[in-house]
PDB file of C-alpha atoms in Angstrom:
ATOM      1  CA  UNK A   1      16.012  33.320 -15.891  1.00 50.00           C
ATOM      2  CA  UNK A   2      14.956  33.628 -12.505  1.00 55.00           C
ATOM      3  CA  UNK A   3      12.439  31.386 -10.622  1.00 54.00           C
ATOM      4  CA  UNK A   4      10.602  31.421  -7.700  1.00 61.00           C
ATOM      5  CA  UNK A   5      11.932  29.653  -4.532  1.00 57.00           C
ATOM      6  CA  UNK A   6      10.960  25.605  -4.042  1.00 55.00           C
ATOM      7  CA  UNK A   7       9.839  26.040  -8.106  1.00 57.00           C
ATOM      8  CA  UNK A   8      12.136  23.628  -8.307  1.00 53.00           C
ATOM      9  CA  UNK A   9      10.938  20.790  -5.944  1.00 57.00           C
ATOM     10  CA  UNK A  10       8.177  19.613  -7.942  1.00 59.00           C
ATOM     11  CA  UNK A  11      10.598  18.429 -10.774  1.00 60.00           C
ATOM     12  CA  UNK A  12      13.156  16.942  -8.500  1.00 55.00           C
ATOM     13  CA  UNK A  13      10.266  14.767  -7.053  1.00 57.00           C
ATOM     14  CA  UNK A  14       8.958  13.828 -10.460  1.00 61.00           C
ATOM     15  CA  UNK A  15      12.533  12.956 -11.324  1.00 55.00           C
ATOM     16  CA  UNK A  16      13.045  10.736  -8.066  1.00 58.00           C
ATOM     17  CA  UNK A  17       9.726   8.662  -8.300  1.00 57.00           C
ATOM     18  CA  UNK A  18      11.006   8.024 -12.085  1.00 59.00           C
ATOM     19  CA  UNK A  19      14.226   6.714 -11.339  1.00 57.00           C
ATOM     20  CA  UNK A  20      12.971   4.524  -8.434  1.00 54.00           C
ATOM     21  CA  UNK A  21      10.362   3.154 -10.920  1.00 55.00           C
ATOM     22  CA  UNK A  22      13.210   2.522 -13.280  1.00 53.00           C
ATOM     23  CA  UNK A  23      15.284   0.938 -10.351  1.00 50.00           C
ATOM     24  CA  UNK A  24      12.757  -1.509  -9.213  1.00 47.00           C
ATOM     25  CA  UNK A  25      12.060  -2.696 -12.545  1.00 51.00           C
ATOM     26  CA  UNK A  26      15.566  -3.533 -13.836  1.00 48.00           C
ATOM     27  CA  UNK A  27      16.300  -5.685 -10.601  1.00 47.00           C
ATOM     28  CA  UNK A  28      12.765  -7.432 -10.476  1.00 48.00           C
ATOM     29  CA  UNK A  29      13.559 -11.318 -11.033  1.00 47.00           C
ATOM     30  CA  UNK A  30      12.500 -12.724 -14.221  1.00 47.00           C
ATOM     31  CA  UNK A  31       9.896 -15.639 -12.464  1.00 45.00           C
ATOM     32  CA  UNK A  32       8.081 -12.743 -10.328  1.00 49.00           C
ATOM     33  CA  UNK A  33       6.953 -11.131 -13.553  1.00 52.00           C
ATOM     34  CA  UNK A  34       4.972 -14.702 -14.006  1.00 58.00           C
ATOM     35  CA  UNK A  35       3.033 -14.039 -10.780  1.00 64.00           C
ATOM     36  CA  UNK A  36      -0.342 -12.950 -10.512  1.00 76.00           C
ATOM     37  CA  UNK A  37      -0.478  -9.407 -10.615  1.00 83.00           C
ATOM     38  CA  UNK A  38      -2.764  -7.542  -7.948  1.00 86.00           C
ATOM     39  CA  UNK A  39      -6.017  -7.210 -10.524  1.00 89.00           C
ATOM     40  CA  UNK A  40      -5.520 -10.973 -11.229  1.00 90.00           C
ATOM     41  CA  UNK A  41      -6.308 -11.671  -7.773  1.00 92.00           C
ATOM     42  CA  UNK A  42      -9.452 -13.296  -6.601  1.00 93.00           C
ATOM     43  CA  UNK A  43     -11.960 -10.944  -4.789  1.00 94.00           C
ATOM     44  CA  UNK A  44     -13.835 -11.824  -1.619  1.00 94.00           C
ATOM     45  CA  UNK A  45     -17.008 -11.217   0.041  1.00 96.00           C
ATOM     46  CA  UNK A  46     -16.156  -8.268   2.138  1.00 95.00           C
ATOM     47  CA  UNK A  47     -14.362  -6.668  -1.455  1.00 96.00           C
ATOM     48  CA  UNK A  48     -17.495  -6.740  -3.194  1.00 97.00           C
ATOM     49  CA  UNK A  49     -19.519  -5.350  -0.224  1.00 97.00           C
ATOM     50  CA  UNK A  50     -17.400  -2.312   0.021  1.00 96.00           C
ATOM     51  CA  UNK A  51     -18.078  -1.516  -3.872  1.00 98.00           C
ATOM     52  CA  UNK A  52     -21.637  -2.400  -3.437  1.00 98.00           C
ATOM     53  CA  UNK A  53     -21.648   0.462  -0.432  1.00 97.00           C
ATOM     54  CA  UNK A  54     -20.153   3.061  -2.834  1.00 98.00           C
ATOM     55  CA  UNK A  55     -22.627   2.464  -5.612  1.00 98.00           C
ATOM     56  CA  UNK A  56     -25.764   2.653  -3.631  1.00 97.00           C
ATOM     57  CA  UNK A  57     -24.235   6.204  -2.018  1.00 97.00           C
ATOM     58  CA  UNK A  58     -23.732   7.088  -5.711  1.00 97.00           C
ATOM     59  CA  UNK A  59     -27.233   6.260  -6.414  1.00 98.00           C
ATOM     60  CA  UNK A  60     -28.459   7.744  -3.288  1.00 97.00           C
ATOM     61  CA  UNK A  61     -27.056  11.048  -4.296  1.00 96.00           C
ATOM     62  CA  UNK A  62     -27.995  10.849  -8.275  1.00 97.00           C
ATOM     63  CA  UNK A  63     -24.734   9.828  -9.521  1.00 97.00           C
ATOM     64  CA  UNK A  64     -26.174   6.919 -10.449  1.00 97.00           C
ATOM     65  CA  UNK A  65     -29.999   6.079 -12.016  1.00 97.00           C
ATOM     66  CA  UNK A  66     -31.697   2.834 -11.009  1.00 97.00           C
ATOM     67  CA  UNK A  67     -30.824   0.877 -14.157  1.00 97.00           C
ATOM     68  CA  UNK A  68     -27.292   1.670 -13.772  1.00 97.00           C
ATOM     69  CA  UNK A  69     -27.043   0.920  -9.939  1.00 97.00           C
ATOM     70  CA  UNK A  70     -28.673  -2.870 -10.945  1.00 97.00           C
ATOM     71  CA  UNK A  71     -26.308  -3.431 -13.908  1.00 97.00           C
ATOM     72  CA  UNK A  72     -23.391  -2.423 -11.932  1.00 97.00           C
ATOM     73  CA  UNK A  73     -24.254  -4.491  -9.041  1.00 98.00           C
ATOM     74  CA  UNK A  74     -24.419  -7.268 -11.258  1.00 97.00           C
ATOM     75  CA  UNK A  75     -21.449  -6.817 -12.057  1.00 97.00           C
ATOM     76  CA  UNK A  76     -20.107  -6.389  -8.596  1.00 98.00           C
ATOM     77  CA  UNK A  77     -21.563  -9.849  -7.547  1.00 97.00           C
ATOM     78  CA  UNK A  78     -20.267 -12.048 -10.497  1.00 97.00           C
ATOM     79  CA  UNK A  79     -16.622 -10.663  -9.991  1.00 97.00           C
ATOM     80  CA  UNK A  80     -13.783 -12.873  -9.477  1.00 96.00           C
ATOM     81  CA  UNK A  81     -11.109 -10.836  -9.638  1.00 96.00           C
ATOM     82  CA  UNK A  82     -10.246  -7.306  -7.640  1.00 95.00           C
ATOM     83  CA  UNK A  83      -9.661  -5.652 -11.414  1.00 95.00           C
ATOM     84  CA  UNK A  84     -13.294  -6.482 -12.359  1.00 96.00           C
ATOM     85  CA  UNK A  85     -14.313  -4.538  -9.234  1.00 96.00           C
ATOM     86  CA  UNK A  86     -12.145  -1.819  -9.539  1.00 95.00           C
ATOM     87  CA  UNK A  87     -13.539  -0.866 -12.905  1.00 95.00           C
ATOM     88  CA  UNK A  88     -17.170  -0.398 -11.514  1.00 97.00           C
ATOM     89  CA  UNK A  89     -16.303   2.692  -9.239  1.00 97.00           C
ATOM     90  CA  UNK A  90     -13.549   3.923 -11.510  1.00 95.00           C
ATOM     91  CA  UNK A  91     -15.727   7.275 -12.810  1.00 96.00           C
ATOM     92  CA  UNK A  92     -17.335   7.424  -9.396  1.00 97.00           C
ATOM     93  CA  UNK A  93     -14.647   8.596  -6.804  1.00 96.00           C
ATOM     94  CA  UNK A  94     -10.736  10.165  -7.147  1.00 94.00           C
ATOM     95  CA  UNK A  95      -8.173   7.419  -7.009  1.00 89.00           C
ATOM     96  CA  UNK A  96      -7.445   8.318  -3.210  1.00 88.00           C
ATOM     97  CA  UNK A  97     -11.206   7.666  -2.163  1.00 93.00           C
ATOM     98  CA  UNK A  98     -11.369   4.282  -4.198  1.00 95.00           C
ATOM     99  CA  UNK A  99     -12.604   1.234  -2.038  1.00 96.00           C
ATOM    100  CA  UNK A 100      -9.713  -0.609  -2.938  1.00 95.00           C
ATOM    101  CA  UNK A 101      -6.133   0.669  -4.213  1.00 94.00           C
ATOM    102  CA  UNK A 102      -4.424  -1.717  -6.791  1.00 92.00           C
ATOM    103  CA  UNK A 103      -1.020   0.428  -7.018  1.00 88.00           C
ATOM    104  CA  UNK A 104       1.543  -1.718  -6.851  1.00 86.00           C
ATOM    105  CA  UNK A 105       4.477   1.103  -7.949  1.00 89.00           C
ATOM    106  CA  UNK A 106       7.230   2.290  -5.917  1.00 94.00           C
ATOM    107  CA  UNK A 107       6.386   4.740  -2.615  1.00 95.00           C
ATOM    108  CA  UNK A 108       8.832   7.928  -3.033  1.00 93.00           C
ATOM    109  CA  UNK A 109       8.411  10.793  -0.672  1.00 94.00           C
ATOM    110  CA  UNK A 110      10.919  13.446  -1.559  1.00 94.00           C
ATOM    111  CA  UNK A 111      10.695  16.593   0.389  1.00 94.00           C
ATOM    112  CA  UNK A 112       6.983  15.572   1.121  1.00 93.00           C
ATOM    113  CA  UNK A 113       5.151  12.929   2.906  1.00 94.00           C
ATOM    114  CA  UNK A 114       3.496  10.237   0.862  1.00 95.00           C
ATOM    115  CA  UNK A 115       1.164   7.228   2.294  1.00 94.00           C
ATOM    116  CA  UNK A 116      -0.549   4.060   1.002  1.00 95.00           C
ATOM    117  CA  UNK A 117      -3.420   2.512   3.469  1.00 94.00           C
ATOM    118  CA  UNK A 118      -6.643   1.179   3.281  1.00 93.00           C
ATOM    119  CA  UNK A 119      -7.690  -1.418   1.379  1.00 94.00           C
ATOM    120  CA  UNK A 120      -4.641  -2.096  -1.058  1.00 95.00           C
ATOM    121  CA  UNK A 121      -2.744  -5.217  -2.547  1.00 94.00           C
ATOM    122  CA  UNK A 122       1.199  -5.166  -1.341  1.00 94.00           C
ATOM    123  CA  UNK A 123       3.024  -6.625  -3.649  1.00 92.00           C
ATOM    124  CA  UNK A 124       5.775  -9.258  -2.835  1.00 92.00           C
ATOM    125  CA  UNK A 125       8.420  -7.027  -2.960  1.00 94.00           C
ATOM    126  CA  UNK A 126       8.168  -3.151  -3.007  1.00 95.00           C
ATOM    127  CA  UNK A 127      10.230  -0.194  -3.527  1.00 95.00           C
ATOM    128  CA  UNK A 128      10.367   2.340  -0.676  1.00 96.00           C
ATOM    129  CA  UNK A 129      12.397   6.061  -1.120  1.00 95.00           C
ATOM    130  CA  UNK A 130      12.528   8.909   1.358  1.00 95.00           C
ATOM    131  CA  UNK A 131      14.600  11.966   0.982  1.00 94.00           C
ATOM    132  CA  UNK A 132      13.958  14.470   3.383  1.00 94.00           C
ATOM    133  CA  UNK A 133      10.874  13.095   3.973  1.00 94.00           C
ATOM    134  CA  UNK A 134       8.349  10.626   5.037  1.00 95.00           C
ATOM    135  CA  UNK A 135       6.753   7.482   3.882  1.00 96.00           C
ATOM    136  CA  UNK A 136       4.167   5.628   5.884  1.00 97.00           C
ATOM    137  CA  UNK A 137       2.550   2.151   5.078  1.00 97.00           C
ATOM    138  CA  UNK A 138      -0.821   0.989   6.904  1.00 97.00           C
ATOM    139  CA  UNK A 139      -1.250  -2.973   6.468  1.00 97.00           C
ATOM    140  CA  UNK A 140      -4.396  -3.041   8.673  1.00 96.00           C
ATOM    141  CA  UNK A 141      -6.418  -3.426   6.052  1.00 95.00           C
ATOM    142  CA  UNK A 142      -3.981  -4.427   3.295  1.00 95.00           C
ATOM    143  CA  UNK A 143      -4.206  -8.016   1.051  1.00 94.00           C
ATOM    144  CA  UNK A 144      -0.722  -9.160   1.039  1.00 93.00           C
ATOM    145  CA  UNK A 145       0.321 -10.365  -2.326  1.00 91.00           C
ATOM    146  CA  UNK A 146       2.907 -13.175  -0.782  1.00 91.00           C
ATOM    147  CA  UNK A 147       3.069 -14.426   3.534  1.00 92.00           C
ATOM    148  CA  UNK A 148       6.388 -12.835   2.974  1.00 94.00           C
ATOM    149  CA  UNK A 149       6.533  -9.073   2.273  1.00 95.00           C
ATOM    150  CA  UNK A 150      10.118  -7.402   1.277  1.00 96.00           C
ATOM    151  CA  UNK A 151      10.279  -3.819   1.613  1.00 96.00           C
ATOM    152  CA  UNK A 152      13.676  -2.342   0.343  1.00 96.00           C
ATOM    153  CA  UNK A 153      13.776   1.507   1.478  1.00 95.00           C
ATOM    154  CA  UNK A 154      16.401   3.764   0.953  1.00 94.00           C
ATOM    155  CA  UNK A 155      15.989   6.349   3.731  1.00 94.00           C
ATOM    156  CA  UNK A 156      18.047   9.789   3.284  1.00 93.00           C
ATOM    157  CA  UNK A 157      17.238  12.143   6.108  1.00 94.00           C
ATOM    158  CA  UNK A 158      14.072  10.517   6.047  1.00 94.00           C
ATOM    159  CA  UNK A 159      11.640   7.948   7.769  1.00 95.00           C
ATOM    160  CA  UNK A 160       9.505   4.926   7.024  1.00 96.00           C
ATOM    161  CA  UNK A 161       6.401   4.594   9.037  1.00 97.00           C
ATOM    162  CA  UNK A 162       4.569   0.980   9.259  1.00 97.00           C
ATOM    163  CA  UNK A 163       1.115   0.425  10.708  1.00 97.00           C
ATOM    164  CA  UNK A 164       0.217  -3.315  11.491  1.00 97.00           C
ATOM    165  CA  UNK A 165      -2.366  -5.709  12.673  1.00 95.00           C
ATOM    166  CA  UNK A 166      -2.588  -8.204  15.294  1.00 93.00           C
ATOM    167  CA  UNK A 167      -0.618 -11.212  13.536  1.00 94.00           C
ATOM    168  CA  UNK A 168       1.986  -9.648  11.098  1.00 96.00           C
ATOM    169  CA  UNK A 169       5.427  -9.289  12.251  1.00 96.00           C
ATOM    170  CA  UNK A 170       8.267  -6.937  10.987  1.00 97.00           C
ATOM    171  CA  UNK A 171      11.912  -7.296  11.120  1.00 96.00           C
ATOM    172  CA  UNK A 172      14.902  -5.455   9.603  1.00 95.00           C
ATOM    173  CA  UNK A 173      17.392  -6.029   7.800  1.00 92.00           C
ATOM    174  CA  UNK A 174      20.545  -3.782   7.644  1.00 86.00           C
ATOM    175  CA  UNK A 175      24.303  -4.931   7.384  1.00 81.00           C
ATOM    176  CA  UNK A 176      24.005  -8.550   7.436  1.00 79.00           C
ATOM    177  CA  UNK A 177      22.044  -8.207  11.003  1.00 88.00           C
ATOM    178  CA  UNK A 178      18.573  -8.552  11.930  1.00 92.00           C
ATOM    179  CA  UNK A 179      16.517  -6.856  14.409  1.00 93.00           C
ATOM    180  CA  UNK A 180      12.692  -7.571  15.153  1.00 94.00           C
ATOM    181  CA  UNK A 181      10.643  -4.369  15.233  1.00 95.00           C
ATOM    182  CA  UNK A 182       7.290  -5.520  16.580  1.00 95.00           C
ATOM    183  CA  UNK A 183       7.245  -6.451  20.136  1.00 93.00           C
ATOM    184  CA  UNK A 184       3.951  -8.672  20.010  1.00 90.00           C
ATOM    185  CA  UNK A 185       4.323 -12.306  19.774  1.00 89.00           C
ATOM    186  CA  UNK A 186       3.087 -14.000  16.407  1.00 89.00           C
ATOM    187  CA  UNK A 187       2.095 -17.346  15.836  1.00 89.00           C
ATOM    188  CA  UNK A 188       4.712 -19.671  14.148  1.00 88.00           C
ATOM    189  CA  UNK A 189       4.045 -19.423  10.151  1.00 88.00           C
ATOM    190  CA  UNK A 190       2.704 -15.806  10.464  1.00 92.00           C
ATOM    191  CA  UNK A 191       3.014 -13.437   7.541  1.00 95.00           C
ATOM    192  CA  UNK A 192       6.190 -11.495   7.648  1.00 96.00           C
ATOM    193  CA  UNK A 193       7.532  -7.947   6.406  1.00 97.00           C
ATOM    194  CA  UNK A 194      11.458  -7.905   6.231  1.00 96.00           C
ATOM    195  CA  UNK A 195      12.419  -4.142   5.941  1.00 96.00           C
ATOM    196  CA  UNK A 196      15.954  -3.906   4.115  1.00 95.00           C
ATOM    197  CA  UNK A 197      17.365  -0.553   4.823  1.00 91.00           C
ATOM    198  CA  UNK A 198      19.940   1.565   3.188  1.00 85.00           C
ATOM    199  CA  UNK A 199      19.974   4.227   5.639  1.00 78.00           C
ATOM    200  CA  UNK A 200      21.686   7.936   5.615  1.00 81.00           C
ATOM    201  CA  UNK A 201      20.278   9.174   9.235  1.00 82.00           C
ATOM    202  CA  UNK A 202      16.897   7.428   8.488  1.00 86.00           C
ATOM    203  CA  UNK A 203      14.856   5.620  10.953  1.00 91.00           C
ATOM    204  CA  UNK A 204      12.252   2.961  10.642  1.00 94.00           C
ATOM    205  CA  UNK A 205       9.066   2.709  13.050  1.00 95.00           C
ATOM    206  CA  UNK A 206       6.440   0.253  13.534  1.00 97.00           C
ATOM    207  CA  UNK A 207       3.199   0.732  14.956  1.00 96.00           C
ATOM    208  CA  UNK A 208       0.823  -1.958  16.768  1.00 95.00           C
ATOM    209  CA  UNK A 209      -2.071  -2.269  17.916  1.00 91.00           C
ATOM    210  CA  UNK A 210      -2.954  -2.274  21.612  1.00 87.00           C
ATOM    211  CA  UNK A 211      -2.131  -5.148  23.746  1.00 76.00           C
ATOM    212  CA  UNK A 212      -5.498  -7.099  24.520  1.00 68.00           C
ATOM    213  CA  UNK A 213      -5.803  -7.388  28.342  1.00 63.00           C
ATOM    214  CA  UNK A 214      -5.801 -11.215  29.422  1.00 56.00           C
ATOM    215  CA  UNK A 215      -8.954 -12.323  31.078  1.00 56.00           C
ATOM    216  CA  UNK A 216      -8.389 -13.305  34.464  1.00 54.00           C
TER     217      UNK A 216
END
């Protein structure tokens, strides 16, 4: 049967992503299963305000009536966890536009570019796979589930690009050697992202904020 050129790519991407999820599930430590899930983490006032803004916009353009707005605002201000907040706007915006991303699944890019950023919860251990593609992780507005984040990256003619805020250190562990990828100094005890790589012509890049000029 004749197929259009490139029609096999979506199927290959789907198979690759499913294998990545199964691999992570099989090697996840038992004690990690008892750790709080992203939706169980406590919500901050800043997180609540993000959802308030979405609700106010929805009321302004007619998607929510006044009574619905008041009801959902009550839920937001009484919410204790991120999961409670996420449910409030689930029917107002598509997943990629939500004010909070609780997706802790592996990030896989097979013949494409995949990214995760904005306000998202970074699990203590995250698997990244890039095969003839690029993965981008933006930590500038992220919530770290642990002060030590381990990224297991498999790069096959692919790349991993990491954007970090001030005070977050990134190191790369490969073939028994450790290399610090961030150039700016960090405070003792600062959170650390460890990137453990299995590379076949792959590359890891870290982008830091501009250096602050010292006052004289």
